[in-house]
JSON list of C-alpha atoms and ligand atoms in Angstrom, two decimals:
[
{"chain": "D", "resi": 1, "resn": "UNK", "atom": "CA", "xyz": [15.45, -11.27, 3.44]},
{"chain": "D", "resi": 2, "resn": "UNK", "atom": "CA", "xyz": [11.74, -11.69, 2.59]},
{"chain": "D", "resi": 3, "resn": "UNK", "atom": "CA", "xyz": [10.02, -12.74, -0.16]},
{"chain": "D", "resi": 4, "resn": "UNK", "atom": "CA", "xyz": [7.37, -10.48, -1.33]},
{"chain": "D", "resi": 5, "resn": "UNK", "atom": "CA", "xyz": [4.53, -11.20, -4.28]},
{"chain": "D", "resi": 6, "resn": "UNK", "atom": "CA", "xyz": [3.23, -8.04, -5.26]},
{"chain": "D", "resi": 7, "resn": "UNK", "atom": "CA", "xyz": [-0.62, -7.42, -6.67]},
{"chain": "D", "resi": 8, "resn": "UNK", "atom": "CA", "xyz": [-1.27, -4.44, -8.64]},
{"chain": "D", "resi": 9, "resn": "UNK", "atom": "CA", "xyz": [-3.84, -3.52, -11.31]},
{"chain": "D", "resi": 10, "resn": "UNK", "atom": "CA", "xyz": [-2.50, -0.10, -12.83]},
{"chain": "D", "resi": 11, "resn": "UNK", "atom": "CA", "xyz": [0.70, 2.17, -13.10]},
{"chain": "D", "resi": 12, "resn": "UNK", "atom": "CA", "xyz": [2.87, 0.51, -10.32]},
{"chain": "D", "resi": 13, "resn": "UNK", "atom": "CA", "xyz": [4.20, 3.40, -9.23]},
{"chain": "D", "resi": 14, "resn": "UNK", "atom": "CA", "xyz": [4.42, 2.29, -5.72]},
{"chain": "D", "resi": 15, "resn": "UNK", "atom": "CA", "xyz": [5.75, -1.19, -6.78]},
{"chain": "D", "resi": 16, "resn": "UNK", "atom": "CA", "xyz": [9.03, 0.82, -8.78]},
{"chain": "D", "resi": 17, "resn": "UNK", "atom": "CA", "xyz": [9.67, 2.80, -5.60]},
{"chain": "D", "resi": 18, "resn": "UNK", "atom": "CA", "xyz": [10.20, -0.82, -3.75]},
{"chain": "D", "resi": 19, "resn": "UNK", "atom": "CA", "xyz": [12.13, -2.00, -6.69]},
{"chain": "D", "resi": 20, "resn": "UNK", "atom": "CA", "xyz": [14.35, 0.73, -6.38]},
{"chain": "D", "resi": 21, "resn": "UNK", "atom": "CA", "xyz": [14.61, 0.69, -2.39]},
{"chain": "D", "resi": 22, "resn": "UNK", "atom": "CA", "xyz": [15.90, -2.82, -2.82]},
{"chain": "D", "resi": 23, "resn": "UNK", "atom": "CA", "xyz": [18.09, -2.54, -5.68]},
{"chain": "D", "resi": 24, "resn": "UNK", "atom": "CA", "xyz": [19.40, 0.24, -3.49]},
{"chain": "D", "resi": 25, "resn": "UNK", "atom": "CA", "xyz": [19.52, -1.81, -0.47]},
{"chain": "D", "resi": 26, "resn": "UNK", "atom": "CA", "xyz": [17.51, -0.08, 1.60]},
{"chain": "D", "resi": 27, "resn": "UNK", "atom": "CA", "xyz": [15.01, -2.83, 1.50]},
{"chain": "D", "resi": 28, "resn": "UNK", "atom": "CA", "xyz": [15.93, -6.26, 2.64]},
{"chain": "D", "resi": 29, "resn": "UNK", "atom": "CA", "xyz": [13.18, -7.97, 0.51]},
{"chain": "D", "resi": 30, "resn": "UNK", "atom": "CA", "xyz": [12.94, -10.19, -2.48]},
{"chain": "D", "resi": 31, "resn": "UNK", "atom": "CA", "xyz": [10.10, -9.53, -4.78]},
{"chain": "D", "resi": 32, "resn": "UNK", "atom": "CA", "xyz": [9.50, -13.16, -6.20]},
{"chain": "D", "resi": 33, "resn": "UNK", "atom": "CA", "xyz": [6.54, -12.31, -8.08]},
{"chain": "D", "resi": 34, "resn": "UNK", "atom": "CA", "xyz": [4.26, -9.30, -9.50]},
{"chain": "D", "resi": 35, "resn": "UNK", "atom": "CA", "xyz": [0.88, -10.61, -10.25]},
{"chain": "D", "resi": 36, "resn": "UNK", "atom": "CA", "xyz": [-1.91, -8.13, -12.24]},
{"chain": "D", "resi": 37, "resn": "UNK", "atom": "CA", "xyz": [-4.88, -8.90, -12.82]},
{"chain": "D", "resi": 38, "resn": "UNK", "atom": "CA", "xyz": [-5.56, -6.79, -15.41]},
{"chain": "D", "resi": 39, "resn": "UNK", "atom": "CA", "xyz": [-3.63, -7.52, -18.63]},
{"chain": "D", "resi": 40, "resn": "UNK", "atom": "CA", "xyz": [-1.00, -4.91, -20.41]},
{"chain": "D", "resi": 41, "resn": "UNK", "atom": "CA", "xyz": [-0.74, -2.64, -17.37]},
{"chain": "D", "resi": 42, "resn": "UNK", "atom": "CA", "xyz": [2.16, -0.32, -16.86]},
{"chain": "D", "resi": 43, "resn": "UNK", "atom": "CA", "xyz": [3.37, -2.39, -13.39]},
{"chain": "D", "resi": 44, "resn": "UNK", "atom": "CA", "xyz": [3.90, -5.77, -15.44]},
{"chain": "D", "resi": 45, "resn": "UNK", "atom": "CA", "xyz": [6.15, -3.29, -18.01]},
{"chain": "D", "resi": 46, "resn": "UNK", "atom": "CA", "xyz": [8.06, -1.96, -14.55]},
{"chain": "D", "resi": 47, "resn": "UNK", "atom": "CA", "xyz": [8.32, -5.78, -13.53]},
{"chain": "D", "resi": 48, "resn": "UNK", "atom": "CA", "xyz": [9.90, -6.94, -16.41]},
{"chain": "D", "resi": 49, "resn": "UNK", "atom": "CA", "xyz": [12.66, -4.63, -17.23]},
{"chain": "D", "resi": 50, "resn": "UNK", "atom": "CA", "xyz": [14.02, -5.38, -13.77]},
{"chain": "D", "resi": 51, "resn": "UNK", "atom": "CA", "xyz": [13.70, -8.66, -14.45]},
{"chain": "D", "resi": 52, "resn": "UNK", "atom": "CA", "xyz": [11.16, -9.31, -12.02]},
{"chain": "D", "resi": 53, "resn": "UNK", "atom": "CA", "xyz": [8.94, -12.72, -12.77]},
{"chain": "D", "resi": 54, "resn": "UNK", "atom": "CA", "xyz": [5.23, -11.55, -13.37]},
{"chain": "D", "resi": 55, "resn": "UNK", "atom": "CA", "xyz": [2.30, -12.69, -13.98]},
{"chain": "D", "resi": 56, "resn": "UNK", "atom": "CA", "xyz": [-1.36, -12.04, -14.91]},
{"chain": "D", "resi": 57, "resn": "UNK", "atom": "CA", "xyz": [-4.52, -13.32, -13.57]},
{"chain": "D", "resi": 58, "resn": "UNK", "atom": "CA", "xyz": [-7.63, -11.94, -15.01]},
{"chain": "D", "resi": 59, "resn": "UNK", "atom": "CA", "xyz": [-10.77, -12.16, -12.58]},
{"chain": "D", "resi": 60, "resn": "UNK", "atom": "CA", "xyz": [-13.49, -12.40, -15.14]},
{"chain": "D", "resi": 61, "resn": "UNK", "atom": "CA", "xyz": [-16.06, -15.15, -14.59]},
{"chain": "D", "resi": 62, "resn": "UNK", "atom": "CA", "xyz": [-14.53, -15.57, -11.21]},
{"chain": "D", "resi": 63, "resn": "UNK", "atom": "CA", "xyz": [-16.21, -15.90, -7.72]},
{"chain": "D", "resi": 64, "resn": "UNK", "atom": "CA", "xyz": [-13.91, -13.66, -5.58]},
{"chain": "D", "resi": 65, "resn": "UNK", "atom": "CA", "xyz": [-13.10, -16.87, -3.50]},
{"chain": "D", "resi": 66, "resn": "UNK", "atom": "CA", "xyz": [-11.84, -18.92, -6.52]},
{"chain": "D", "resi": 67, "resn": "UNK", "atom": "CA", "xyz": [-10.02, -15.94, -7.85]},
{"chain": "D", "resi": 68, "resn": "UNK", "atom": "CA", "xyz": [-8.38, -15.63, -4.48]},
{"chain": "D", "resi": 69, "resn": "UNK", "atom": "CA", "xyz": [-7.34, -19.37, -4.59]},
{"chain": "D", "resi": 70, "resn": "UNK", "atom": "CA", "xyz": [-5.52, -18.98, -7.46]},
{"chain": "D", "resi": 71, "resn": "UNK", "atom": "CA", "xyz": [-3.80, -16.42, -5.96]},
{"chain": "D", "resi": 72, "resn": "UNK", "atom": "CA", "xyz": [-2.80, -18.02, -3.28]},
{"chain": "D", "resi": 73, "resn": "UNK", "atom": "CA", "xyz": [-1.50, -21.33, -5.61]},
{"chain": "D", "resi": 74, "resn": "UNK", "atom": "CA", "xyz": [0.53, -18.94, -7.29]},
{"chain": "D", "resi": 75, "resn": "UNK", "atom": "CA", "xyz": [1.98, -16.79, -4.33]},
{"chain": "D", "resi": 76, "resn": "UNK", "atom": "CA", "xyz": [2.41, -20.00, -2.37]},
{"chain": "D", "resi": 77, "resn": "UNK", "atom": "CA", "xyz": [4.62, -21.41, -5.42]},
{"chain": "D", "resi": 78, "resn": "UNK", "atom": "CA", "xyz": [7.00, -18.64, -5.31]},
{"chain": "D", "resi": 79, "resn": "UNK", "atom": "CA", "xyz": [7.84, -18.55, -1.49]},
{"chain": "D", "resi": 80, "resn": "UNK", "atom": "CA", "xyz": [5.95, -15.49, -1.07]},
{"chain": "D", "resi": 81, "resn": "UNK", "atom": "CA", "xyz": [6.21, -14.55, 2.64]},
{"chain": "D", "resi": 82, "resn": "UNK", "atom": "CA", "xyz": [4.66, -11.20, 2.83]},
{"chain": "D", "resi": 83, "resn": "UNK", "atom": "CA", "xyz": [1.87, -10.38, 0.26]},
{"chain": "D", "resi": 84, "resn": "UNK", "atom": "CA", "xyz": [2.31, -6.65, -1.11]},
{"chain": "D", "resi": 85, "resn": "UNK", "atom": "CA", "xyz": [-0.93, -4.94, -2.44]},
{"chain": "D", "resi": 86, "resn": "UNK", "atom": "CA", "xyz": [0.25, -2.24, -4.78]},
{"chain": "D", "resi": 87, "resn": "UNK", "atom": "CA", "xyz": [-2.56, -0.52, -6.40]},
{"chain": "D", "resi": 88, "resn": "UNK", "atom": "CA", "xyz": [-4.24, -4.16, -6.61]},
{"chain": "D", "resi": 89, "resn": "UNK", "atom": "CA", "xyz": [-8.08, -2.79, -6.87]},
{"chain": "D", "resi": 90, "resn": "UNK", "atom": "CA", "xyz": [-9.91, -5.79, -5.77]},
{"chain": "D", "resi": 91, "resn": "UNK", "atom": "CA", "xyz": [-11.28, -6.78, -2.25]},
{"chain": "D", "resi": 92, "resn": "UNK", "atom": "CA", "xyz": [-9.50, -9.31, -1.06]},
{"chain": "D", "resi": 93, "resn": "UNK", "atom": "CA", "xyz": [-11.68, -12.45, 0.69]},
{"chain": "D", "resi": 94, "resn": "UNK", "atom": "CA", "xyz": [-11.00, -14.57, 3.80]},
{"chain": "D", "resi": 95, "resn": "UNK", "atom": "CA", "xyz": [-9.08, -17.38, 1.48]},
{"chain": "D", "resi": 96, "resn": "UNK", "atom": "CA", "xyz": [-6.31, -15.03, 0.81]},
{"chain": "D", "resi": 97, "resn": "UNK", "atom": "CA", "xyz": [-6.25, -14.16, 4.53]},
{"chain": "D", "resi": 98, "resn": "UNK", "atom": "CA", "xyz": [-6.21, -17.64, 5.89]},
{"chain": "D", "resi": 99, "resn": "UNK", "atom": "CA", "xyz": [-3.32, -18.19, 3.76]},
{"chain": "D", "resi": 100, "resn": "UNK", "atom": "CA", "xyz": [-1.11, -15.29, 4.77]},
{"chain": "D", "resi": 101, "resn": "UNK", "atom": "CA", "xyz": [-2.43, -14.56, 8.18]},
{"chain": "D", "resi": 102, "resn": "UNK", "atom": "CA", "xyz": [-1.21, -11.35, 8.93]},
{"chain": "D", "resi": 103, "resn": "UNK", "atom": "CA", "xyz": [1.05, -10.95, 6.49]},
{"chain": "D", "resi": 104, "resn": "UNK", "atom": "CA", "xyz": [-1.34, -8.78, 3.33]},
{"chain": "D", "resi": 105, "resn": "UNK", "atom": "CA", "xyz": [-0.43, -5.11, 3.62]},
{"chain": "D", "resi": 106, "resn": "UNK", "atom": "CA", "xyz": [-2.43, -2.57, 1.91]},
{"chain": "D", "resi": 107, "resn": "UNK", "atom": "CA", "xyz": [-1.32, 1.59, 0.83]},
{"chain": "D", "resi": 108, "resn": "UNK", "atom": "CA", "xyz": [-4.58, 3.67, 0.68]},
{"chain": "D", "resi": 109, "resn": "UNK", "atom": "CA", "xyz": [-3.92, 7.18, -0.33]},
{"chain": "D", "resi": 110, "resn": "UNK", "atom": "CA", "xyz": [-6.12, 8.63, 3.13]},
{"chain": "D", "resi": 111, "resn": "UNK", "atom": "CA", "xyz": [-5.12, 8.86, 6.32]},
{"chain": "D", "resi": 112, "resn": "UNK", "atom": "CA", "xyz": [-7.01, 5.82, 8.02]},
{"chain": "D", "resi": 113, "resn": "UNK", "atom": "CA", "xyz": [-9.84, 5.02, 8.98]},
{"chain": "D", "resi": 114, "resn": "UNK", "atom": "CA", "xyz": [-10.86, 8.58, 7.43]},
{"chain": "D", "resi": 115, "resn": "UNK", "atom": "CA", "xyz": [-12.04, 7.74, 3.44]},
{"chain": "D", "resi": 116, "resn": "UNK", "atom": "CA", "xyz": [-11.97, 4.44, 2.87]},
{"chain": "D", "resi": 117, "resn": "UNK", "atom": "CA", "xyz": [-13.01, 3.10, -0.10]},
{"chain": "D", "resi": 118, "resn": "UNK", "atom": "CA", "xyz": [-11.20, 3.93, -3.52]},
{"chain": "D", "resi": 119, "resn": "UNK", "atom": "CA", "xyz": [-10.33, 7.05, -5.77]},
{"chain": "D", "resi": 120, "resn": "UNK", "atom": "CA", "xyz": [-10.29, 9.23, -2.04]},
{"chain": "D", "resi": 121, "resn": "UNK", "atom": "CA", "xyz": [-8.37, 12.19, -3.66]},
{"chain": "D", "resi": 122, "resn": "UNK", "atom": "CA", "xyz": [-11.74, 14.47, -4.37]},
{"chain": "D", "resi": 123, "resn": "UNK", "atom": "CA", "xyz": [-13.73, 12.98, -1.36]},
{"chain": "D", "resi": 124, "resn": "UNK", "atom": "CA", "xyz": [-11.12, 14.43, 0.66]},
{"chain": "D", "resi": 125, "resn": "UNK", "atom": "CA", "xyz": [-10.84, 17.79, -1.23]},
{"chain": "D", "resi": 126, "resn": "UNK", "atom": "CA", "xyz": [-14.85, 17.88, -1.09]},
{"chain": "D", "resi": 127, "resn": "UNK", "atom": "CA", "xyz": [-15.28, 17.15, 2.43]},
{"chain": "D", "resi": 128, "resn": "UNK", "atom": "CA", "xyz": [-12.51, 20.06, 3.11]},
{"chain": "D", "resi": 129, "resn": "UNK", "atom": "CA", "xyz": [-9.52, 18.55, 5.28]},
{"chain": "D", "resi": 130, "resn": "UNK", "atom": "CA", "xyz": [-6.97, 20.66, 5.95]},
{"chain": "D", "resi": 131, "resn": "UNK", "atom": "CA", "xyz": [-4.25, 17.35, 5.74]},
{"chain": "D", "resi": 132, "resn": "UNK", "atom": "CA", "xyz": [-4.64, 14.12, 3.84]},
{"chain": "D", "resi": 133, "resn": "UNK", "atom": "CA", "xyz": [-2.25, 11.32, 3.69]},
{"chain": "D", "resi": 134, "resn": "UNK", "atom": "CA", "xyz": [-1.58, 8.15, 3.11]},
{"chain": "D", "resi": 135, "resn": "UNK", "atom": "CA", "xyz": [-1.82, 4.73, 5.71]},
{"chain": "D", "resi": 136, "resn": "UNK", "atom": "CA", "xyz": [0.04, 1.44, 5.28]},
{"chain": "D", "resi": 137, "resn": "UNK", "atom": "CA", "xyz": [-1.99, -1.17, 6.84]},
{"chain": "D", "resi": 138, "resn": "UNK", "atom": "CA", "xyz": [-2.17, -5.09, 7.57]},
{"chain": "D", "resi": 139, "resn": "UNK", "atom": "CA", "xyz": [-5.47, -6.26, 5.37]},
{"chain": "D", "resi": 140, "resn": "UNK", "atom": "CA", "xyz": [-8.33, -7.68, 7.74]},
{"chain": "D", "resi": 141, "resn": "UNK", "atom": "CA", "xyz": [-12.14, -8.72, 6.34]},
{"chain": "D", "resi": 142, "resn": "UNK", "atom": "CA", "xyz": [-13.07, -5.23, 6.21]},
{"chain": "D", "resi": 143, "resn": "UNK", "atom": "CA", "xyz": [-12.36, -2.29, 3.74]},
{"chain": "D", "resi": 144, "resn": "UNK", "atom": "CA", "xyz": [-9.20, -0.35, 4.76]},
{"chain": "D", "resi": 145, "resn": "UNK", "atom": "CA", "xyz": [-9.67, -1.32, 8.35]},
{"chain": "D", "resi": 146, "resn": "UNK", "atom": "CA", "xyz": [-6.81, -3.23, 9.30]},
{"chain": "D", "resi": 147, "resn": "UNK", "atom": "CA", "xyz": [-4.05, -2.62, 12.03]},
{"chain": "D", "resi": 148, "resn": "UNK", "atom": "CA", "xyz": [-2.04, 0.77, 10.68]},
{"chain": "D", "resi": 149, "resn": "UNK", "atom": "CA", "xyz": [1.43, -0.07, 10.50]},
{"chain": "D", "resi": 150, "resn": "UNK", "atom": "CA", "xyz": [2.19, 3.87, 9.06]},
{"chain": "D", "resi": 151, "resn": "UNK", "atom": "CA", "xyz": [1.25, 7.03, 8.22]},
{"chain": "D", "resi": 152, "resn": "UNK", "atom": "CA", "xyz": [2.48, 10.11, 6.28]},
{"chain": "D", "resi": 153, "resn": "UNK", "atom": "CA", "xyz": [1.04, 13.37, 6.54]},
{"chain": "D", "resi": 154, "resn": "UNK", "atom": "CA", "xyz": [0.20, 16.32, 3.43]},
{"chain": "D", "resi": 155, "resn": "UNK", "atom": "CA", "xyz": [-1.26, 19.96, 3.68]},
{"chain": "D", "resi": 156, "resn": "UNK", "atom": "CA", "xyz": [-4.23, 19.90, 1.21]},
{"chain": "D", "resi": 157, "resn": "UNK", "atom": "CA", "xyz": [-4.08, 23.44, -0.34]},
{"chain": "D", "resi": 158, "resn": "UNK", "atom": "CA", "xyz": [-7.35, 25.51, -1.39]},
{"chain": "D", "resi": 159, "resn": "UNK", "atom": "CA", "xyz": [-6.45, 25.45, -5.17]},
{"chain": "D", "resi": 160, "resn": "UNK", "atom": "CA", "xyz": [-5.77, 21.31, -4.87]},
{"chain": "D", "resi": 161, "resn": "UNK", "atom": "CA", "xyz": [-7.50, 19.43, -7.59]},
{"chain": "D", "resi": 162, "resn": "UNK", "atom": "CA", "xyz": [-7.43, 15.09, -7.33]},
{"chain": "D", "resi": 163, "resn": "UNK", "atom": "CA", "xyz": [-4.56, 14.80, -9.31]},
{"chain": "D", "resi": 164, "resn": "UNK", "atom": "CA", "xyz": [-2.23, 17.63, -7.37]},
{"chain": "D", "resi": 165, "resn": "UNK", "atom": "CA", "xyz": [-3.10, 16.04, -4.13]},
{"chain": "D", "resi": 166, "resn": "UNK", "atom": "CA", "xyz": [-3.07, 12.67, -5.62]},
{"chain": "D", "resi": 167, "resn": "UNK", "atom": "CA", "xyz": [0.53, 13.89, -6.67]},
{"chain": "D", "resi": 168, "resn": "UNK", "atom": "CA", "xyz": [1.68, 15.22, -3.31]},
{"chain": "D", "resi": 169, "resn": "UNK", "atom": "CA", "xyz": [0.38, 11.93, -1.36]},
{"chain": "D", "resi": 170, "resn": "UNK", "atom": "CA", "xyz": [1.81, 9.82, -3.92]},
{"chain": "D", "resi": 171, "resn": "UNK", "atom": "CA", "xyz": [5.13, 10.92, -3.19]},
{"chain": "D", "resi": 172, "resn": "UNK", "atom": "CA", "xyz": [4.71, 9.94, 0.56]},
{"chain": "D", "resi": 173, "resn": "UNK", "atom": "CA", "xyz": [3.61, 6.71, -0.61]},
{"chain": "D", "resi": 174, "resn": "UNK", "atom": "CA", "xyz": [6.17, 5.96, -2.40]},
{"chain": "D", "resi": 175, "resn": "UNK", "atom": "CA", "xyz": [8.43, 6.51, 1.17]},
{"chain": "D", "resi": 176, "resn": "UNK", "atom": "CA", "xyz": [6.17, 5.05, 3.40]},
{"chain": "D", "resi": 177, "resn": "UNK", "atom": "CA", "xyz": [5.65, 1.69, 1.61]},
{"chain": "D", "resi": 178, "resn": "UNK", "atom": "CA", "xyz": [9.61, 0.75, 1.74]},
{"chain": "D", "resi": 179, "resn": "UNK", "atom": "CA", "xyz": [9.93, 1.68, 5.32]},
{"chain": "D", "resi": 180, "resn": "UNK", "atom": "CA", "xyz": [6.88, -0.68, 6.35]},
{"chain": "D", "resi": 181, "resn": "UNK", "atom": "CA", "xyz": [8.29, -3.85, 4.33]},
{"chain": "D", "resi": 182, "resn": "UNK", "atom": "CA", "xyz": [12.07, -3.15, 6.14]},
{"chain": "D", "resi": 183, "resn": "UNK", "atom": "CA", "xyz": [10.27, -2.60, 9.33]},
{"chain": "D", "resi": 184, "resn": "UNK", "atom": "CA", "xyz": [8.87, -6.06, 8.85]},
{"chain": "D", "resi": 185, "resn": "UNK", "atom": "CA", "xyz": [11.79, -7.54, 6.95]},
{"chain": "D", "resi": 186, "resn": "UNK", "atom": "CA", "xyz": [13.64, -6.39, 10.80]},
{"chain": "D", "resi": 187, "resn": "UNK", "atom": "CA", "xyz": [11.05, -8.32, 12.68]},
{"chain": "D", "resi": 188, "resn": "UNK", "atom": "CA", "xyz": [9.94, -4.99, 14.42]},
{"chain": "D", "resi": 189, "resn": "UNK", "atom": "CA", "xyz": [6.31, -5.05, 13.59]},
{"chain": "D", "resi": 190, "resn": "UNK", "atom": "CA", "xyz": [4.23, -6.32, 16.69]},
{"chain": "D", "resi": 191, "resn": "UNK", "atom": "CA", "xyz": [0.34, -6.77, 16.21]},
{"chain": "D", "resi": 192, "resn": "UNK", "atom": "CA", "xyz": [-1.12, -6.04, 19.71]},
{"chain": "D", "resi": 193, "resn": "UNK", "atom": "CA", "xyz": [-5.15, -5.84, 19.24]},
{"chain": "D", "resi": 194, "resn": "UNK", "atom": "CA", "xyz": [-5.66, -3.41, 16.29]},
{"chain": "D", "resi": 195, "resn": "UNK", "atom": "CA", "xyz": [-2.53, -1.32, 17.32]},
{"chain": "D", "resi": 196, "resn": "UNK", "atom": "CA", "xyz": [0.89, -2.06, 15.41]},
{"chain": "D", "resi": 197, "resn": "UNK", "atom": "CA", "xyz": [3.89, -1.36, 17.43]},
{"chain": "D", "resi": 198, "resn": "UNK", "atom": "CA", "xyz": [7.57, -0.42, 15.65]},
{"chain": "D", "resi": 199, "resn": "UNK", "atom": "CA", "xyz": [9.80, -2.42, 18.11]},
{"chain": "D", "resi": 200, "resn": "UNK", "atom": "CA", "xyz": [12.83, -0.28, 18.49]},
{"chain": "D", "resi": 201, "resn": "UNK", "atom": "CA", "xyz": [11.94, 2.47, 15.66]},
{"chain": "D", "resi": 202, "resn": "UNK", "atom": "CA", "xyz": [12.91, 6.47, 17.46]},
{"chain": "D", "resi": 203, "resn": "UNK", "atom": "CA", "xyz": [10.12, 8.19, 17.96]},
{"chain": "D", "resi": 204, "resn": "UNK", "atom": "CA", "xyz": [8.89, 10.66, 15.54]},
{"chain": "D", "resi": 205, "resn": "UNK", "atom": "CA", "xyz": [10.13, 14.26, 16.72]},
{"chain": "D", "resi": 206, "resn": "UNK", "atom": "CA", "xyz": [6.83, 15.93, 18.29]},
{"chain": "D", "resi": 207, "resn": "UNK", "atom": "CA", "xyz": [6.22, 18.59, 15.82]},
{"chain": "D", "resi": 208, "resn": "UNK", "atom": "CA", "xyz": [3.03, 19.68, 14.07]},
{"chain": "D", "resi": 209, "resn": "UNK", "atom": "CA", "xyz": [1.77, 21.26, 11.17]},
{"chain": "D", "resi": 210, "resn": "UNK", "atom": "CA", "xyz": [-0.87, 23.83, 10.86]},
{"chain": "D", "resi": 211, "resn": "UNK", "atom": "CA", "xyz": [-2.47, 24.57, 7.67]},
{"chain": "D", "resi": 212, "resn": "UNK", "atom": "CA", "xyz": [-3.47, 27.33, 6.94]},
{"chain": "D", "resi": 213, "resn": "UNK", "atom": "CA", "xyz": [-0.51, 28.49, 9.01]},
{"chain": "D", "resi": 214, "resn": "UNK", "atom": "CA", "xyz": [-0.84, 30.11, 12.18]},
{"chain": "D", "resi": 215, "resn": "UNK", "atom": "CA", "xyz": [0.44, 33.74, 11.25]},
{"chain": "D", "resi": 216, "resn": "UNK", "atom": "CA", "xyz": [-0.69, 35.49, 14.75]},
{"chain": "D", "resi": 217, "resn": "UNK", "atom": "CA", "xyz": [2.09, 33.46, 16.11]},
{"chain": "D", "resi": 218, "resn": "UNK", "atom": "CA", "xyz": [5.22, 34.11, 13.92]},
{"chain": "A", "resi": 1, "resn": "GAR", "atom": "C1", "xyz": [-2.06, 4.51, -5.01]},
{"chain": "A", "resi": 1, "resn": "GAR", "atom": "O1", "xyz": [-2.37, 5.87, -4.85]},
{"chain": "A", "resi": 1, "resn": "GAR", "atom": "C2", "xyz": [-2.65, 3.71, -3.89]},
{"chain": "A", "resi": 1, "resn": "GAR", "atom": "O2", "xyz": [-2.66, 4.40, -2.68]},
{"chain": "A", "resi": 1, "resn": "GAR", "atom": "C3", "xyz": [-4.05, 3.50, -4.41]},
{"chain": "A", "resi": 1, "resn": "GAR", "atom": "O3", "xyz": [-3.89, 3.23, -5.78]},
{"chain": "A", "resi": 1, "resn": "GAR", "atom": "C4", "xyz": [-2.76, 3.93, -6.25]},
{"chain": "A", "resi": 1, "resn": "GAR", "atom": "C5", "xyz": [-1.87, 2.98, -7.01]},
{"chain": "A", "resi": 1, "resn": "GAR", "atom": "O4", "xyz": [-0.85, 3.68, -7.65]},
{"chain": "A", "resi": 1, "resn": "GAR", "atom": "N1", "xyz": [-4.69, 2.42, -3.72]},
{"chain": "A", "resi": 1, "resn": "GAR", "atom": "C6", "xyz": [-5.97, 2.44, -3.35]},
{"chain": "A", "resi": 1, "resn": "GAR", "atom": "O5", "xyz": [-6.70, 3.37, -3.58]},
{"chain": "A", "resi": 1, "resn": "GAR", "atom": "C7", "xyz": [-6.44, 1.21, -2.61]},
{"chain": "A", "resi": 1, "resn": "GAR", "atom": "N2", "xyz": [-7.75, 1.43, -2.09]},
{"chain": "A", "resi": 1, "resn": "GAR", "atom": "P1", "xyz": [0.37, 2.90, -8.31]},
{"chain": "A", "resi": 1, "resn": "GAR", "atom": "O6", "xyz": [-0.23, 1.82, -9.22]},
{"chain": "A", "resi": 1, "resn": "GAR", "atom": "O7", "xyz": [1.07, 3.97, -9.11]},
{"chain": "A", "resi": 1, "resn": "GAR", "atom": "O8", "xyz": [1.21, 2.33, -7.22]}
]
């Protein structure tokens, strides 16, 4: 079982798919803590009718490092083990790293390291992908560039605006984030370099996806 403290900063959409994994039992996790740190968000409403202990603490007139350290005080008074960004739309600084050395994960709606950086939906549309994604990652120093744990993969259609592909990458997200947590609740997550490696996961079946389809071939 391991204790999680989630951040988030909006909707929590991601955070109420890992509520319901656990309370499902799919997810061996505890989530001892939801910190926002913006006030009256929809994630702190999520937190508390499940229960969940929550939190908010507001950045303003904060150097990133003391804002951090609070974090950490409060994290570090709940147990947390493994820190959960959900949505949390801050950069995070080297005093939140020390802390939790290798143990911050991160969901950016893009498949990694294509479009960092935040609100990636049009950017991707724009710069004409034919698949977009979304990448679970361990948080280093840098933006969105931290060992990929996993990845799920979306057809971006001509007609896609942000918020259809925002929709259809959400809904991977919302898959992806559980499995990473139980693949680290299992102890199968092995940091070699920048590569993550799922100790005793299958393999994903080799398959592919072409988009637009290939119809010479059917
Ligand atoms: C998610 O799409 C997540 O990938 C994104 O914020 C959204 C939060 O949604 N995160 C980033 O862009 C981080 N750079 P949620 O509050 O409904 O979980």
């Amino acid at each position: 079982m391991v204790n999680l403290g989630v951040l988030v900063s909006g909707s929590g959409s991601n955070l109420q798919a890992i509520i319901d994994n656990i309370e499902a039992g799919r997810v061996d996790a505890n989530i001892k803590i939801v910190i926002s740190n913006v006030p009256d968000v929809y994630a702190l409403e999520r937190a508390k009718k499940h229960g969940i202990p929550s939190r908010v603490i507001p950045h303003r007139g904060l150097k990133r490092e003391e804002y951090d350290q609070k974090l950490v005080e409060a994290l570090r008074d709940q147990g947390v083990e493994l820190v959960v960004l959900a949505g949390f739309m801050r950069i995070i600084t080297p005093v939140l790293l020390r802390a939790f050395p290798l143990r911050v994960i991160n969901i950016h709606p893009a498949l990694l390291p294509a479009f960092p950086g935040t609100h990636v939906w049009q950017t991707q549309i724009d710069y004409g992908v034919k698949f977009a994604g979304c990448t679970v990652h361990f948080v280093d120093e840098g933006t969105d560039t931290g060992p990929i744990i996993i990845q799920a993969v979306v057809p971006v259609y001509d007609d896609d605006t942000a918020d259809t592909l925002n929709a259809r990458i959400l809904k991977q997200e919302h898959k992806i984030y559980s499995q990473a947590i139980q693949m680290y609740a299992e102890g199968r997550l092995e940091v070699q370099g920048h590569r993550v490696l799922a100790k005793g996961m299958p393999k994903a079946p080799d398959s592919f996806m072409i988009n637009p389809p290939a119809k010479i071939l059917e």
